[in-house]
Amino acid sequence: MSKALQITNLSKTYGNGFTALKGVSLSVEKGDFFALLGANGAGKSTMIGIISSLVNKTSGEVNIHGFDLDTQRSEAKAMIGLVPQEFNFNVFEPVEEILLNQAGYYGVGRSEAKVRAKQLLEQLELWDKRKNMASELSGGMKRRLMIARALIHRPQLLILDEPTAGVDIEIRRSMWDFLKKLNEAGITIILTTHYLEEAENLCRNIAIINKGDIVENTSMKALLSHLQTETFILDLK
Ligand code: ATP
């Protein structure tokens, strides 16, 4: 059976000659909640950019739900919902309209799009703001709007690039609850984060990326017990 995501020997060298990914291989099972952890500049956003067709790879293969990104790009793209790090919508558009336009981009009819938009805006506690310009939303609300927009075409794999960076703890917890429910409903989730607490709270499996290489790829449970053992050894010294 195909994986939610299968990456093989993925490399990326930018135009200035800098190699951000050095032949990375990774696979994520369907239904998983997966964390990609790494310091600033490790290569997480580059990897996510390639998976979501925003960045061209130098070499390697990417397969999403059985669709090859090179030869079946539109099918592969339809499987993915992306929540990027930066707000990238027109902030002078009303909230509901942002979702309806995105649905149109994926070929979802207007009346079906309205049903989906209502459902998502209610679930993400934004229904009251549907007529507001996105510019009038708080930071936490904008992030929730980005999640709603990423889900409007009903992707199987949701990728979030540091979704809770700079969000206060209360909003972060409510976003975690929403993501947990989404995962329980069968959506595969991959998120990048700087917060180990976030990965620990949400994710079953984890990959750690450092300077363009995967240095650890294991279950969250194994990583945590490994970290505890390391601390224990350090304590003994
Ligand atoms: P962060 O957590 O800060 O977002 P990251 O793990 O997502 O970091 P990337 O944004 O993928 O890291 O960057 C990986 C490396 O590639 C960095 O050294 C960065 O400076 C470099 N890089 C990213 N984009 C470009 C570009 N367009 N041209 C040249 N180098 C780039």
Short mmCIF file of C-alpha atoms and ligand atoms in Angstrom, two decimals:
data_model
loop_
_atom_site.label_atom_id
_atom_site.label_comp_id
_atom_site.label_asym_id
_atom_site.label_seq_id
_atom_site.Cartn_x
_atom_site.Cartn_y
_atom_site.Cartn_z
CA MET A 1 0.00 0.00 0.00
CA SER A 2 1.24 3.48 -0.79
CA LYS A 3 2.50 5.79 1.94
CA ALA A 4 1.10 9.23 2.68
CA LEU A 5 4.55 10.55 1.78
CA GLN A 6 7.60 8.83 0.37
CA ILE A 7 10.73 10.88 -0.25
CA THR A 8 13.76 9.24 -1.83
CA ASN A 9 17.25 10.77 -2.12
CA LEU A 10 15.92 14.31 -2.18
CA SER A 11 18.50 17.02 -2.80
CA LYS A 12 18.26 20.75 -3.20
CA THR A 13 21.03 23.12 -4.19
CA TYR A 14 19.90 26.75 -4.47
CA GLY A 15 21.04 29.07 -7.27
CA ASN A 16 23.81 30.50 -5.08
CA GLY A 17 25.36 27.01 -4.80
CA PHE A 18 24.15 26.35 -1.25
CA THR A 19 22.98 22.77 -0.68
CA ALA A 20 20.01 22.81 1.71
CA LEU A 21 19.05 19.10 1.36
CA LYS A 22 21.66 16.38 0.90
CA GLY A 23 19.91 13.26 -0.43
CA VAL A 24 17.19 12.89 2.18
CA SER A 25 14.92 9.82 2.34
CA LEU A 26 11.83 9.69 4.52
CA SER A 27 8.48 7.96 4.62
CA VAL A 28 5.31 8.81 6.48
CA GLU A 29 2.49 6.29 6.92
CA LYS A 30 -1.13 7.17 6.17
CA GLY A 31 -2.88 8.40 9.31
CA ASP A 32 0.35 9.34 11.08
CA PHE A 33 0.93 12.52 13.05
CA PHE A 34 4.54 13.27 12.17
CA ALA A 35 6.97 15.92 13.43
CA LEU A 36 9.86 17.38 11.52
CA LEU A 37 12.17 18.99 14.04
CA GLY A 38 15.28 21.01 13.34
CA ALA A 39 17.11 24.21 14.15
CA ASN A 40 16.83 27.38 12.05
CA GLY A 41 18.21 26.75 8.58
CA ALA A 42 18.16 22.93 8.90
CA GLY A 43 16.18 22.51 5.67
CA LYS A 44 12.60 21.96 6.91
CA SER A 45 10.98 24.71 4.86
CA THR A 46 12.94 23.69 1.79
CA MET A 47 11.63 20.13 2.13
CA ILE A 48 8.06 21.31 2.65
CA GLY A 49 8.38 23.72 -0.26
CA ILE A 50 9.42 20.88 -2.56
CA ILE A 51 6.64 18.55 -1.36
CA SER A 52 4.06 21.25 -2.00
CA SER A 53 5.49 22.21 -5.42
CA LEU A 54 6.60 25.70 -4.37
CA VAL A 55 10.31 24.94 -4.68
CA ASN A 56 11.98 22.93 -7.46
CA LYS A 57 14.10 20.01 -6.31
CA THR A 58 17.57 19.39 -7.71
CA SER A 59 17.22 15.60 -7.66
CA GLY A 60 15.35 12.74 -5.99
CA GLU A 61 11.77 11.54 -5.90
CA VAL A 62 8.64 12.58 -4.03
CA ASN A 63 5.53 10.42 -3.94
CA ILE A 64 2.32 11.56 -2.25
CA HIS A 65 -0.43 8.98 -1.68
CA GLY A 66 0.94 6.97 -4.58
CA PHE A 67 1.19 9.95 -6.95
CA ASP A 68 4.60 10.91 -8.30
CA LEU A 69 5.26 14.65 -8.01
CA ASP A 70 7.06 14.78 -11.38
CA THR A 71 4.66 12.79 -13.53
CA GLN A 72 1.33 13.16 -11.63
CA ARG A 73 1.73 16.65 -10.23
CA SER A 74 -1.91 17.78 -10.16
CA GLU A 75 -3.10 14.54 -8.49
CA ALA A 76 -0.25 14.78 -5.96
CA LYS A 77 -1.03 18.46 -5.27
CA ALA A 78 -4.71 17.73 -4.67
CA MET A 79 -3.69 15.35 -1.85
CA ILE A 80 -1.89 18.12 0.06
CA GLY A 81 -3.04 21.01 2.18
CA LEU A 82 -0.26 23.42 3.11
CA VAL A 83 -0.17 25.87 6.00
CA PRO A 84 2.95 27.93 5.30
CA GLN A 85 4.96 29.83 7.87
CA GLU A 86 4.13 33.25 6.44
CA PHE A 87 0.64 34.65 5.85
CA ASN A 88 0.26 34.58 2.10
CA PHE A 89 -3.32 35.62 1.46
CA ASN A 90 -4.75 38.96 0.41
CA VAL A 91 -5.47 40.58 3.77
CA PHE A 92 -7.96 43.01 2.15
CA GLU A 93 -10.32 40.19 1.24
CA PRO A 94 -13.16 38.97 3.51
CA VAL A 95 -12.42 35.78 5.42
CA GLU A 96 -15.16 33.67 3.79
CA GLU A 97 -14.19 34.88 0.31
CA ILE A 98 -10.59 33.70 0.87
CA LEU A 99 -11.89 30.18 1.45
CA LEU A 100 -14.33 30.28 -1.49
CA ASN A 101 -11.60 31.48 -3.88
CA GLN A 102 -9.25 28.74 -2.73
CA ALA A 103 -12.00 26.15 -3.24
CA GLY A 104 -12.56 27.52 -6.76
CA TYR A 105 -8.86 27.12 -7.47
CA TYR A 106 -9.26 23.38 -6.75
CA GLY A 107 -12.43 23.10 -8.86
CA VAL A 108 -14.90 22.84 -5.95
CA GLY A 109 -18.31 24.29 -6.97
CA ARG A 110 -19.52 27.48 -5.23
CA SER A 111 -22.44 25.94 -3.28
CA GLU A 112 -20.34 23.00 -2.05
CA ALA A 113 -17.55 25.46 -1.18
CA LYS A 114 -19.99 27.50 0.94
CA VAL A 115 -20.99 24.41 2.92
CA ARG A 116 -17.35 23.49 3.52
CA ALA A 117 -16.37 27.06 4.41
CA LYS A 118 -19.15 27.31 7.02
CA GLN A 119 -18.16 23.99 8.56
CA LEU A 120 -14.46 24.91 8.77
CA LEU A 121 -15.05 28.45 10.02
CA GLU A 122 -17.32 27.11 12.76
CA GLN A 123 -14.85 24.41 13.78
CA LEU A 124 -12.01 26.94 13.89
CA GLU A 125 -14.09 29.54 15.74
CA LEU A 126 -14.00 32.07 12.92
CA TRP A 127 -17.64 32.02 11.74
CA ASP A 128 -18.38 35.37 13.45
CA LYS A 129 -15.51 36.90 11.47
CA ARG A 130 -16.56 35.62 8.04
CA LYS A 131 -17.39 39.10 6.68
CA ASN A 132 -14.29 40.75 8.19
CA MET A 133 -11.23 41.56 6.15
CA ALA A 134 -8.37 39.18 6.98
CA SER A 135 -6.36 42.29 7.99
CA GLU A 136 -8.75 42.75 10.92
CA LEU A 137 -7.95 39.33 12.42
CA SER A 138 -5.52 38.72 15.27
CA GLY A 139 -2.37 36.68 14.63
CA GLY A 140 -3.93 33.52 16.09
CA MET A 141 -7.08 33.99 13.99
CA LYS A 142 -5.02 34.46 10.82
CA ARG A 143 -3.26 31.17 11.52
CA ARG A 144 -6.60 29.41 12.00
CA LEU A 145 -7.78 30.93 8.73
CA MET A 146 -4.69 29.49 7.02
CA ILE A 147 -5.59 26.04 8.39
CA ALA A 148 -9.19 26.40 7.14
CA ARG A 149 -7.93 27.45 3.71
CA ALA A 150 -5.53 24.49 3.56
CA LEU A 151 -8.42 22.09 4.27
CA ILE A 152 -11.08 23.49 1.91
CA HIS A 153 -10.29 21.03 -0.92
CA ARG A 154 -10.31 18.08 1.54
CA PRO A 155 -6.66 16.99 1.27
CA GLN A 156 -5.48 13.67 2.73
CA LEU A 157 -2.19 15.09 3.99
CA LEU A 158 -1.98 18.36 5.93
CA ILE A 159 1.46 19.96 6.21
CA LEU A 160 1.98 22.76 8.69
CA ASP A 161 5.17 24.83 8.82
CA GLU A 162 5.54 26.04 12.42
CA PRO A 163 1.80 26.58 12.84
CA THR A 164 1.95 27.88 16.40
CA ALA A 165 5.10 30.04 16.28
CA GLY A 166 4.37 33.26 18.16
CA VAL A 167 0.85 32.15 19.11
CA ASP A 168 -0.11 32.45 22.77
CA ILE A 169 -0.48 29.27 24.81
CA GLU A 170 -4.29 29.29 24.99
CA ILE A 171 -4.71 29.56 21.21
CA ARG A 172 -1.90 27.03 20.75
CA ARG A 173 -3.76 24.49 22.92
CA SER A 174 -7.02 25.00 21.01
CA MET A 175 -5.14 24.56 17.71
CA TRP A 176 -3.64 21.34 19.09
CA ASP A 177 -7.13 20.06 19.96
CA PHE A 178 -8.36 20.83 16.47
CA LEU A 179 -5.37 19.09 14.83
CA LYS A 180 -5.80 16.04 17.08
CA LYS A 181 -9.46 15.72 16.01
CA LEU A 182 -8.49 16.11 12.37
CA ASN A 183 -5.92 13.34 12.72
CA GLU A 184 -8.44 11.10 14.50
CA ALA A 185 -10.73 11.64 11.51
CA GLY A 186 -8.00 10.06 9.33
CA ILE A 187 -6.02 13.03 7.96
CA THR A 188 -2.26 12.50 7.97
CA ILE A 189 -0.47 15.46 9.53
CA ILE A 190 3.15 16.57 9.23
CA LEU A 191 4.30 19.58 11.16
CA THR A 192 7.54 21.39 11.63
CA THR A 193 8.14 22.90 15.00
CA HIS A 194 10.80 24.31 17.25
CA TYR A 195 8.81 23.25 20.34
CA LEU A 196 9.62 19.73 21.57
CA GLU A 197 6.55 20.06 23.81
CA GLU A 198 4.39 20.48 20.71
CA ALA A 199 5.86 17.39 19.03
CA GLU A 200 5.55 15.43 22.28
CA ASN A 201 1.93 16.44 22.70
CA LEU A 202 0.78 15.67 19.18
CA CYS A 203 3.10 13.45 17.20
CA ARG A 204 3.62 9.68 17.07
CA ASN A 205 6.73 9.73 14.90
CA ILE A 206 9.51 12.21 14.36
CA ALA A 207 12.41 13.02 12.09
CA ILE A 208 15.17 15.38 13.12
CA ILE A 209 16.86 17.27 10.35
CA ASN A 210 20.23 18.95 10.70
CA LYS A 211 22.13 20.81 7.96
CA GLY A 212 20.19 19.09 5.20
CA ASP A 213 20.45 15.53 6.56
CA ILE A 214 18.00 13.38 8.53
CA VAL A 215 19.90 12.56 11.72
CA GLU A 216 17.14 10.72 13.59
CA ASN A 217 13.91 9.06 12.41
CA THR A 218 12.03 7.25 15.13
CA SER A 219 8.90 7.10 17.24
CA MET A 220 8.25 9.98 19.61
CA LYS A 221 8.20 7.49 22.49
CA ALA A 222 11.65 6.10 21.60
CA LEU A 223 13.10 9.60 21.20
CA LEU A 224 11.81 10.71 24.59
CA SER A 225 13.14 7.65 26.43
CA HIS A 226 16.47 8.11 24.59
CA LEU A 227 16.60 11.74 25.74
CA GLN A 228 15.82 10.68 29.31
CA THR A 229 18.60 8.08 29.22
CA GLU A 230 21.04 10.70 27.91
CA THR A 231 20.05 13.06 30.72
CA PHE A 232 20.43 10.21 33.19
CA ILE A 233 23.95 9.48 31.93
CA LEU A 234 24.83 13.17 32.09
CA ASP A 235 23.48 13.32 35.65
CA LEU A 236 25.77 10.48 36.67
CA LYS A 237 28.90 12.29 35.51
P1 ATP B 1 13.64 27.80 9.82
O1 ATP B 1 13.29 26.98 11.01
O2 ATP B 1 14.44 29.02 10.16
O3 ATP B 1 12.46 28.11 8.94
P2 ATP B 1 14.41 25.69 7.99
O4 ATP B 1 14.84 24.43 8.65
O5 ATP B 1 13.03 25.75 7.49
O6 ATP B 1 14.69 26.92 8.95
P3 ATP B 1 15.21 26.35 5.30
O7 ATP B 1 14.38 27.61 5.25
O8 ATP B 1 14.79 25.19 4.52
O9 ATP B 1 15.46 25.93 6.82
O10 ATP B 1 16.69 26.79 4.87
C1 ATP B 1 17.73 25.82 4.75
C2 ATP B 1 18.99 26.53 4.28
O11 ATP B 1 18.83 26.93 2.92
C3 ATP B 1 19.32 27.80 5.06
O12 ATP B 1 20.72 27.86 5.25
C4 ATP B 1 18.86 28.93 4.15
O13 ATP B 1 19.67 30.08 4.32
C5 ATP B 1 19.07 28.32 2.76
N1 ATP B 1 18.11 28.86 1.79
C6 ATP B 1 16.76 28.83 1.89
N2 ATP B 1 16.18 29.41 0.83
C7 ATP B 1 17.20 29.81 0.02
C8 ATP B 1 17.28 30.47 -1.26
N3 ATP B 1 16.18 30.81 -1.92
N4 ATP B 1 18.50 30.69 -1.77
C9 ATP B 1 19.63 30.32 -1.12
N5 ATP B 1 19.63 29.69 0.08
C10 ATP B 1 18.44 29.44 0.64
#
